Every structure is written in structure tokens, then in C-alpha cells.
Amino acid sequence: MQWLPTVDTKLNIWTTAAIIVASIGLYNIARGWWRNTLGKRGFFVRNFRKLAPHVRHEYVKGLFGEPAWQYKRSLQEHTIAVETGDPGFVEKEFTVRTWPLGRMAYLTTWCTEDDEVEIYGITTRSRIFRPVVRIGTDHVVRLGKSRLSSLPAPDPDVEGLALWAVGAQRYSYSESHYFGSPGGYRTWVVGVSDAGLPAMAPVHLGANPQECDDPAEIERYRAQARINSVLIAGSGALRLDSILPSGVGPEFGRVMLIEPEYGLRARLIRFRWLIHVATSRLREPRAFRE
């Protein structure tokens, strides 16, 4: 007794065409999602690794497009007087440009009057953007994950002391690393910018290095704080401490204005901030007792 229905296993031309169209649609959706999320992360990392000191601004613009912010800022440069031979400083004006790399990071460049990139840096602001950055020849850090203690403490006689600043609203921390000829005479500045994530404020260190009562607090902070910013300078005679520690990342007063103020994302950001404030208040009595 034949009670099973007859099934035609032959595909006609219309069924085949429908399968092909549906497959192309799904592929385009998956490709668009990839390019806007994890794929975009890889795109930004690959282009950042193509940068180097002394490249042209047009080269950077070809990789990342037009910058969102551009302004002038002075930076000191070491100089020696011709007549007396005494060392000194001279002010040089640089053009600072900042790109928002989606919602993942910020890219910043410092260009001379000839539009040559003298300094460039990157600041992560997302958990999914944690690029690996080589520091010198023997050290590697992952932004947003590696701690400051993963690098050797800066030598005060060569690289200078660590710098930090804590104000009513802003804070930052930076330390420089120089490796001479093996590092191509470049200087790497790593630190914590309040424009990036995660950002641990150096509140226990004091408002600045002059007000630090306990030097041991610096080592405690280095063991806890995660690096979210790296600044790379060429082999010039620039005095980087004239723009540090805030210069390790983008200017927060400018980039904060691009954050969304309406919609679901803005509500989620405000909700997360309320949770952060409530958690901080709950921890205050415990920290006070300790």
C-alpha cells in the first residue's frame, strides 16, 4: 500500500534562482556586519601599522579619510644657542588632527608646518579593539589589557620621570620609553587617557608629581592601571614633556562632544554611568575603613 506522498527531487530553474538570490542576500548581510564590527577592527589595525614618523599627512588621510578635528598647538624643541652654546628651548607650532575610528578608538597625529607627521598615537575606547603594539624591539603591549607594569619603569636620567595630572574633571598619566639605535631613535609614550577605556585615574598619586607624598604609590598604580594609549615620536629633538601627560591621548574636551545625546545608545551610556557612580559610592566607606 502506497501511503507515502511522492516527492519530486528535481530542482527547476526558478527554485535554483531563488536559492542563489537568497544566498547572495545572506552573504551581503554577513559581510556588512563583519565590516562594521570585527572586520573594521582589523582594517584599522592594519592601517595603523602602516604609519611611521615623518610620513606625509596625505598618506595618513589616504588610509583613514578626513580627520574630524584639527587645531594648532605649540610644542617645545631642544636647541643650542649658536653664539654661547647654551642649551635651551624653542616653541614650534604643530597641527594636531584626530580621527574617530568608529566607536573603537581615536587616532591622533602631530604635523609640522610642512604637513609631515612627527608624532602619532592611538587610544582605544572599546573592549573589542585591543590591538597589539610593539614598544621598542623587545616589548609588546595590548591596549586595554596590558598593565603599565608590563614595561620596565622609565629611567629618570634618560626618559624622565612618569607624569600625571588629576583635576576636577580630567586626568591622565604617561611615561616615556626610549631604546636608542635598536628602536630607531624613536620614543614610545604609554599611559592612561581619560578619553579611552579602561581609564583608571591616578587619584592616589596626588594632583601631579610635585604633590606625590609616597613614591610607592606609583608602583601600585603601575601594577593596576591598564594602558589605553600609545604615542610614538620620531628621532627629533622634541621635548615631549611639554605636551604630556594630557597629550598621550586626544583632547577629551573636543572628542566628548561627538558622543550621542539621543536614542537607545545614549540611554545605555547614561545608565552605565549611573551604575558606575552608584558602585563608586558603595566602595567609598570600605576604602575609608581600610
mmCIF file of C-alpha atoms in Angstrom:
data_model
loop_
_atom_site.group_PDB
_atom_site.id
_atom_site.type_symbol
_atom_site.label_atom_id
_atom_site.label_comp_id
_atom_site.label_asym_id
_atom_site.label_seq_id
_atom_site.Cartn_x
_atom_site.Cartn_y
_atom_site.Cartn_z
ATOM 1 C CA MET A 1 0.000 0.000 0.000
ATOM 2 C CA GLN A 2 1.495 3.284 -1.109
ATOM 3 C CA TRP A 3 0.620 5.810 1.609
ATOM 4 C CA LEU A 4 3.777 7.999 1.387
ATOM 5 C CA PRO A 5 3.464 11.146 -0.775
ATOM 6 C CA THR A 6 5.544 11.429 -3.881
ATOM 7 C CA VAL A 7 8.376 13.945 -3.577
ATOM 8 C CA ASP A 8 9.912 15.498 -6.638
ATOM 9 C CA THR A 9 13.672 15.823 -6.007
ATOM 10 C CA LYS A 10 14.374 17.677 -9.212
ATOM 11 C CA LEU A 11 15.061 21.407 -8.854
ATOM 12 C CA ASN A 12 13.610 23.606 -11.524
ATOM 13 C CA ILE A 13 15.210 26.785 -12.739
ATOM 14 C CA TRP A 14 13.053 29.066 -10.543
ATOM 15 C CA THR A 15 13.927 27.220 -7.339
ATOM 16 C CA THR A 16 17.618 27.370 -8.207
ATOM 17 C CA ALA A 17 17.404 31.104 -8.897
ATOM 18 C CA ALA A 18 15.620 31.706 -5.577
ATOM 19 C CA ILE A 19 18.314 29.793 -3.675
ATOM 20 C CA ILE A 20 21.071 31.791 -5.383
ATOM 21 C CA VAL A 21 19.386 35.151 -4.658
ATOM 22 C CA ALA A 22 18.786 34.215 -1.004
ATOM 23 C CA SER A 23 22.392 33.086 -0.624
ATOM 24 C CA ILE A 24 23.696 36.353 -2.086
ATOM 25 C CA GLY A 25 21.456 38.336 0.263
ATOM 26 C CA LEU A 26 22.650 36.444 3.315
ATOM 27 C CA TYR A 27 26.252 36.857 2.201
ATOM 28 C CA ASN A 28 25.835 40.630 1.814
ATOM 29 C CA ILE A 29 24.232 40.888 5.262
ATOM 30 C CA ALA A 30 27.040 38.880 6.861
ATOM 31 C CA ARG A 31 29.701 40.885 5.018
ATOM 32 C CA GLY A 32 28.132 44.191 6.079
ATOM 33 C CA TRP A 33 28.005 43.088 9.710
ATOM 34 C CA TRP A 34 31.618 41.931 9.566
ATOM 35 C CA ARG A 35 32.864 45.167 8.016
ATOM 36 C CA ASN A 36 31.055 47.270 10.617
ATOM 37 C CA THR A 37 32.311 45.276 13.629
ATOM 38 C CA LEU A 38 35.196 42.823 13.818
ATOM 39 C CA GLY A 39 36.281 43.345 10.229
ATOM 40 C CA LYS A 40 36.549 47.097 10.734
ATOM 41 C CA ARG A 41 38.760 46.447 13.747
ATOM 42 C CA GLY A 42 41.213 44.525 11.594
ATOM 43 C CA PHE A 43 41.086 47.279 8.944
ATOM 44 C CA PHE A 44 42.014 49.955 11.494
ATOM 45 C CA VAL A 45 44.812 47.850 13.000
ATOM 46 C CA ARG A 46 46.375 47.074 9.600
ATOM 47 C CA ASN A 47 46.324 50.727 8.560
ATOM 48 C CA PHE A 48 47.734 51.897 11.895
ATOM 49 C CA ARG A 49 50.689 49.551 11.482
ATOM 50 C CA LYS A 50 51.446 51.228 8.145
ATOM 51 C CA LEU A 51 52.154 54.537 9.887
ATOM 52 C CA ALA A 52 55.590 55.789 10.878
ATOM 53 C CA PRO A 53 57.159 59.092 11.889
ATOM 54 C CA HIS A 54 57.910 61.556 9.052
ATOM 55 C CA VAL A 55 55.210 60.279 6.650
ATOM 56 C CA ARG A 56 53.045 62.843 4.853
ATOM 57 C CA HIS A 57 49.629 63.845 6.122
ATOM 58 C CA GLU A 58 48.151 62.956 2.719
ATOM 59 C CA TYR A 59 49.368 59.402 3.245
ATOM 60 C CA VAL A 60 47.515 59.191 6.569
ATOM 61 C CA LYS A 61 44.406 60.711 5.008
ATOM 62 C CA GLY A 62 44.518 58.079 2.280
ATOM 63 C CA LEU A 63 44.383 55.381 4.959
ATOM 64 C CA PHE A 64 41.781 56.847 7.324
ATOM 65 C CA GLY A 65 39.973 59.578 5.395
ATOM 66 C CA GLU A 66 39.364 63.141 6.557
ATOM 67 C CA PRO A 67 40.029 63.920 10.239
ATOM 68 C CA ALA A 68 37.163 65.059 12.423
ATOM 69 C CA TRP A 69 39.207 67.608 14.422
ATOM 70 C CA GLN A 70 42.100 69.880 13.509
ATOM 71 C CA TYR A 71 43.729 72.611 15.588
ATOM 72 C CA LYS A 72 47.089 74.243 16.331
ATOM 73 C CA ARG A 73 49.214 73.583 19.386
ATOM 74 C CA SER A 74 52.742 74.574 20.418
ATOM 75 C CA LEU A 75 55.434 72.068 21.362
ATOM 76 C CA GLN A 76 58.905 72.800 22.699
ATOM 77 C CA GLU A 77 62.054 71.647 20.902
ATOM 78 C CA HIS A 78 65.580 71.383 22.293
ATOM 79 C CA THR A 79 68.035 73.829 20.746
ATOM 80 C CA ILE A 80 71.563 75.148 21.306
ATOM 81 C CA ALA A 81 72.453 78.819 21.002
ATOM 82 C CA VAL A 82 74.941 79.436 18.191
ATOM 83 C CA GLU A 83 76.848 82.206 19.949
ATOM 84 C CA THR A 84 77.078 80.864 23.507
ATOM 85 C CA GLY A 85 76.480 77.130 23.012
ATOM 86 C CA ASP A 86 73.989 77.074 25.861
ATOM 87 C CA PRO A 87 71.103 74.615 25.615
ATOM 88 C CA GLY A 88 67.579 75.974 25.513
ATOM 89 C CA PHE A 89 64.112 75.527 24.076
ATOM 90 C CA VAL A 90 62.197 76.978 21.169
ATOM 91 C CA GLU A 91 58.437 76.894 20.577
ATOM 92 C CA LYS A 92 57.229 75.184 17.409
ATOM 93 C CA GLU A 93 53.658 75.165 16.162
ATOM 94 C CA PHE A 94 52.138 71.844 15.170
ATOM 95 C CA THR A 95 48.858 70.913 13.520
ATOM 96 C CA VAL A 96 47.036 68.318 15.602
ATOM 97 C CA ARG A 97 44.479 66.129 13.835
ATOM 98 C CA THR A 98 42.226 63.470 15.361
ATOM 99 C CA TRP A 99 40.203 60.723 13.682
ATOM 100 C CA PRO A 100 37.409 58.792 15.435
ATOM 101 C CA LEU A 101 37.879 55.180 14.336
ATOM 102 C CA GLY A 102 34.215 54.290 14.559
ATOM 103 C CA ARG A 103 33.392 53.804 18.230
ATOM 104 C CA MET A 104 36.544 51.756 18.776
ATOM 105 C CA ALA A 105 39.434 54.202 19.049
ATOM 106 C CA TYR A 106 40.940 57.615 18.316
ATOM 107 C CA LEU A 107 43.917 58.266 16.049
ATOM 108 C CA THR A 108 45.934 61.463 16.598
ATOM 109 C CA THR A 109 48.770 62.962 14.552
ATOM 110 C CA TRP A 110 51.050 65.943 15.175
ATOM 111 C CA CYS A 111 52.260 67.503 11.912
ATOM 112 C CA THR A 112 54.895 70.142 11.199
ATOM 113 C CA GLU A 113 54.285 73.210 9.041
ATOM 114 C CA ASP A 114 55.233 71.052 6.025
ATOM 115 C CA ASP A 115 52.463 68.574 6.963
ATOM 116 C CA GLU A 116 54.972 65.910 7.953
ATOM 117 C CA VAL A 117 53.813 63.605 10.747
ATOM 118 C CA GLU A 118 56.234 63.998 13.637
ATOM 119 C CA ILE A 119 54.139 62.225 16.303
ATOM 120 C CA TYR A 120 51.198 59.858 16.062
ATOM 121 C CA GLY A 121 49.245 57.844 18.583
ATOM 122 C CA ILE A 122 46.205 55.682 19.149
ATOM 123 C CA THR A 123 43.756 55.423 22.043
ATOM 124 C CA THR A 124 41.357 52.531 22.462
ATOM 125 C CA ARG A 125 37.823 53.136 23.728
ATOM 126 C CA SER A 126 36.210 49.731 23.202
ATOM 127 C CA ARG A 127 36.582 46.240 24.606
ATOM 128 C CA ILE A 128 36.643 44.726 21.109
ATOM 129 C CA PHE A 129 39.526 46.977 19.985
ATOM 130 C CA ARG A 130 42.661 45.756 21.712
ATOM 131 C CA PRO A 131 45.476 45.936 19.157
ATOM 132 C CA VAL A 132 48.969 44.682 19.864
ATOM 133 C CA VAL A 133 51.580 47.454 19.695
ATOM 134 C CA ARG A 134 55.314 46.808 19.705
ATOM 135 C CA ILE A 135 57.313 49.005 22.101
ATOM 136 C CA GLY A 136 60.928 49.078 21.028
ATOM 137 C CA THR A 137 62.294 45.704 19.927
ATOM 138 C CA ASP A 138 61.734 43.534 22.998
ATOM 139 C CA HIS A 139 58.372 44.608 24.400
ATOM 140 C CA VAL A 140 54.767 44.226 23.253
ATOM 141 C CA VAL A 141 51.614 45.643 24.833
ATOM 142 C CA ARG A 142 47.945 45.082 24.115
ATOM 143 C CA LEU A 143 45.911 48.245 24.500
ATOM 144 C CA GLY A 144 43.142 47.976 27.035
ATOM 145 C CA LYS A 145 44.625 44.822 28.559
ATOM 146 C CA SER A 146 48.352 45.173 29.325
ATOM 147 C CA ARG A 147 49.231 46.935 32.558
ATOM 148 C CA LEU A 148 51.829 49.645 32.917
ATOM 149 C CA SER A 149 53.989 47.259 34.953
ATOM 150 C CA SER A 150 54.385 45.019 31.885
ATOM 151 C CA LEU A 151 57.018 47.536 30.739
ATOM 152 C CA PRO A 152 60.161 48.455 32.685
ATOM 153 C CA ALA A 153 59.952 51.608 34.774
ATOM 154 C CA PRO A 154 61.307 54.632 32.874
ATOM 155 C CA ASP A 155 64.878 55.683 33.578
ATOM 156 C CA PRO A 156 64.777 59.215 35.072
ATOM 157 C CA ASP A 157 68.189 60.088 33.574
ATOM 158 C CA VAL A 158 67.225 59.042 30.027
ATOM 159 C CA GLU A 159 63.464 59.084 29.631
ATOM 160 C CA GLY A 160 62.437 61.319 32.512
ATOM 161 C CA LEU A 161 60.005 60.662 35.308
ATOM 162 C CA ALA A 162 56.444 59.488 34.907
ATOM 163 C CA LEU A 163 53.991 62.360 34.544
ATOM 164 C CA TRP A 164 50.377 62.595 35.619
ATOM 165 C CA ALA A 165 47.702 65.191 36.251
ATOM 166 C CA VAL A 166 44.446 64.879 38.173
ATOM 167 C CA GLY A 167 41.916 67.690 38.021
ATOM 168 C CA ALA A 168 38.276 68.206 38.859
ATOM 169 C CA GLN A 169 37.119 66.587 35.606
ATOM 170 C CA ARG A 170 40.161 65.425 33.649
ATOM 171 C CA TYR A 171 43.061 63.122 34.406
ATOM 172 C CA SER A 172 45.913 61.424 32.559
ATOM 173 C CA TYR A 173 49.125 59.502 33.142
ATOM 174 C CA SER A 174 52.114 58.952 30.874
ATOM 175 C CA GLU A 175 55.614 57.513 30.897
ATOM 176 C CA SER A 176 58.217 57.524 28.121
ATOM 177 C CA HIS A 177 60.417 54.700 26.841
ATOM 178 C CA TYR A 178 63.492 55.194 24.659
ATOM 179 C CA PHE A 179 65.680 52.399 23.270
ATOM 180 C CA GLY A 180 68.280 54.273 21.228
ATOM 181 C CA SER A 181 69.526 52.812 17.955
ATOM 182 C CA PRO A 182 67.720 49.426 18.247
ATOM 183 C CA GLY A 183 64.439 51.325 18.470
ATOM 184 C CA GLY A 184 65.221 53.585 15.530
ATOM 185 C CA TYR A 185 65.788 56.506 17.943
ATOM 186 C CA ARG A 186 62.044 56.708 18.454
ATOM 187 C CA THR A 187 60.299 57.427 21.728
ATOM 188 C CA TRP A 188 57.238 55.483 22.858
ATOM 189 C CA VAL A 189 54.904 57.121 25.347
ATOM 190 C CA VAL A 190 52.391 54.811 27.006
ATOM 191 C CA GLY A 191 49.764 55.780 29.503
ATOM 192 C CA VAL A 192 46.175 56.295 30.506
ATOM 193 C CA SER A 193 43.969 58.890 28.820
ATOM 194 C CA ASP A 194 40.575 59.867 30.173
ATOM 195 C CA ALA A 195 39.297 59.749 26.581
ATOM 196 C CA GLY A 196 39.987 55.991 26.379
ATOM 197 C CA LEU A 197 38.803 52.811 28.061
ATOM 198 C CA PRO A 198 39.593 51.379 30.521
ATOM 199 C CA ALA A 199 40.810 54.518 32.284
ATOM 200 C CA MET A 200 41.975 54.296 35.890
ATOM 201 C CA ALA A 201 42.520 57.736 37.381
ATOM 202 C CA PRO A 202 45.774 58.156 39.372
ATOM 203 C CA VAL A 203 43.944 59.769 42.273
ATOM 204 C CA HIS A 204 46.174 58.207 44.955
ATOM 205 C CA LEU A 205 49.289 59.733 43.396
ATOM 206 C CA GLY A 206 48.234 63.319 44.029
ATOM 207 C CA ALA A 207 47.332 66.084 41.611
ATOM 208 C CA ASN A 208 50.791 65.981 39.930
ATOM 209 C CA PRO A 209 54.303 64.559 40.535
ATOM 210 C CA GLN A 210 55.218 67.505 42.791
ATOM 211 C CA GLU A 211 52.438 66.549 45.218
ATOM 212 C CA CYS A 212 53.207 62.815 45.433
ATOM 213 C CA ASP A 213 53.847 62.014 49.100
ATOM 214 C CA ASP A 214 54.527 58.277 48.732
ATOM 215 C CA PRO A 215 56.614 57.137 45.715
ATOM 216 C CA ALA A 216 55.498 53.556 46.391
ATOM 217 C CA GLU A 217 52.034 54.551 45.181
ATOM 218 C CA ILE A 218 53.472 54.847 41.670
ATOM 219 C CA GLU A 219 54.392 51.166 41.596
ATOM 220 C CA ARG A 220 50.965 50.234 42.955
ATOM 221 C CA TYR A 221 49.307 52.276 40.254
ATOM 222 C CA ARG A 222 51.518 50.784 37.513
ATOM 223 C CA ALA A 223 50.549 47.292 38.703
ATOM 224 C CA GLN A 224 46.815 48.085 38.458
ATOM 225 C CA ALA A 225 46.293 50.556 35.602
ATOM 226 C CA ARG A 226 45.864 49.272 32.059
ATOM 227 C CA ILE A 227 47.435 51.003 29.072
ATOM 228 C CA ASN A 228 44.842 52.536 26.757
ATOM 229 C CA SER A 229 47.049 54.935 24.774
ATOM 230 C CA VAL A 230 50.366 54.800 22.916
ATOM 231 C CA LEU A 231 52.146 57.805 21.393
ATOM 232 C CA ILE A 232 55.095 57.348 19.028
ATOM 233 C CA ALA A 233 57.541 60.175 18.269
ATOM 234 C CA GLY A 234 60.306 60.304 15.668
ATOM 235 C CA SER A 235 64.001 60.887 16.181
ATOM 236 C CA GLY A 236 63.763 64.669 16.529
ATOM 237 C CA ALA A 237 64.727 66.905 19.442
ATOM 238 C CA LEU A 238 61.186 67.430 20.632
ATOM 239 C CA ARG A 239 60.526 67.986 24.305
ATOM 240 C CA LEU A 240 57.591 65.633 24.771
ATOM 241 C CA ASP A 241 57.059 66.514 28.417
ATOM 242 C CA SER A 242 55.805 69.923 27.237
ATOM 243 C CA ILE A 243 52.599 68.237 25.998
ATOM 244 C CA LEU A 244 52.407 65.359 28.481
ATOM 245 C CA PRO A 245 50.620 63.803 30.224
ATOM 246 C CA SER A 246 47.412 65.003 28.512
ATOM 247 C CA GLY A 247 48.987 64.685 25.066
ATOM 248 C CA VAL A 248 49.191 60.889 25.352
ATOM 249 C CA GLY A 249 45.594 60.788 24.065
ATOM 250 C CA PRO A 250 43.156 63.057 22.220
ATOM 251 C CA GLU A 251 41.807 66.232 23.760
ATOM 252 C CA PHE A 252 38.823 64.992 25.718
ATOM 253 C CA GLY A 253 37.049 68.345 25.639
ATOM 254 C CA ARG A 254 36.718 68.040 21.864
ATOM 255 C CA VAL A 255 36.036 64.360 21.290
ATOM 256 C CA MET A 256 33.390 64.128 24.038
ATOM 257 C CA LEU A 257 31.074 66.390 22.036
ATOM 258 C CA ILE A 258 30.665 63.776 19.304
ATOM 259 C CA GLU A 259 29.074 61.290 21.679
ATOM 260 C CA PRO A 260 25.361 60.562 21.008
ATOM 261 C CA GLU A 261 22.865 62.569 23.042
ATOM 262 C CA TYR A 262 19.669 60.879 21.855
ATOM 263 C CA GLY A 263 18.439 57.384 21.130
ATOM 264 C CA LEU A 264 18.958 53.992 22.687
ATOM 265 C CA ARG A 265 22.745 54.190 22.768
ATOM 266 C CA ALA A 266 22.679 57.481 24.689
ATOM 267 C CA ARG A 267 20.285 55.958 27.237
ATOM 268 C CA LEU A 268 22.546 52.945 27.695
ATOM 269 C CA ILE A 269 25.570 55.193 28.219
ATOM 270 C CA ARG A 270 23.756 57.230 30.870
ATOM 271 C CA PHE A 271 22.524 54.043 32.549
ATOM 272 C CA ARG A 272 26.057 52.617 32.683
ATOM 273 C CA TRP A 273 27.308 55.895 34.131
ATOM 274 C CA LEU A 274 24.673 55.816 36.880
ATOM 275 C CA ILE A 275 25.707 52.258 37.753
ATOM 276 C CA HIS A 276 29.365 53.336 37.864
ATOM 277 C CA VAL A 277 28.571 56.266 40.187
ATOM 278 C CA ALA A 278 26.458 54.088 42.486
ATOM 279 C CA THR A 279 29.178 51.423 42.652
ATOM 280 C CA SER A 280 31.819 54.042 43.461
ATOM 281 C CA ARG A 281 29.716 55.406 46.312
ATOM 282 C CA LEU A 282 29.265 51.939 47.763
ATOM 283 C CA ARG A 283 33.017 51.380 47.737
ATOM 284 C CA GLU A 284 33.878 54.666 49.457
ATOM 285 C CA PRO A 285 33.091 53.557 53.058
ATOM 286 C CA ARG A 286 35.021 50.325 52.577
ATOM 287 C CA ALA A 287 38.066 52.183 51.251
ATOM 288 C CA PHE A 288 37.770 54.666 54.120
ATOM 289 C CA ARG A 289 37.795 51.889 56.752
ATOM 290 C CA GLU A 290 40.829 50.252 55.174
#
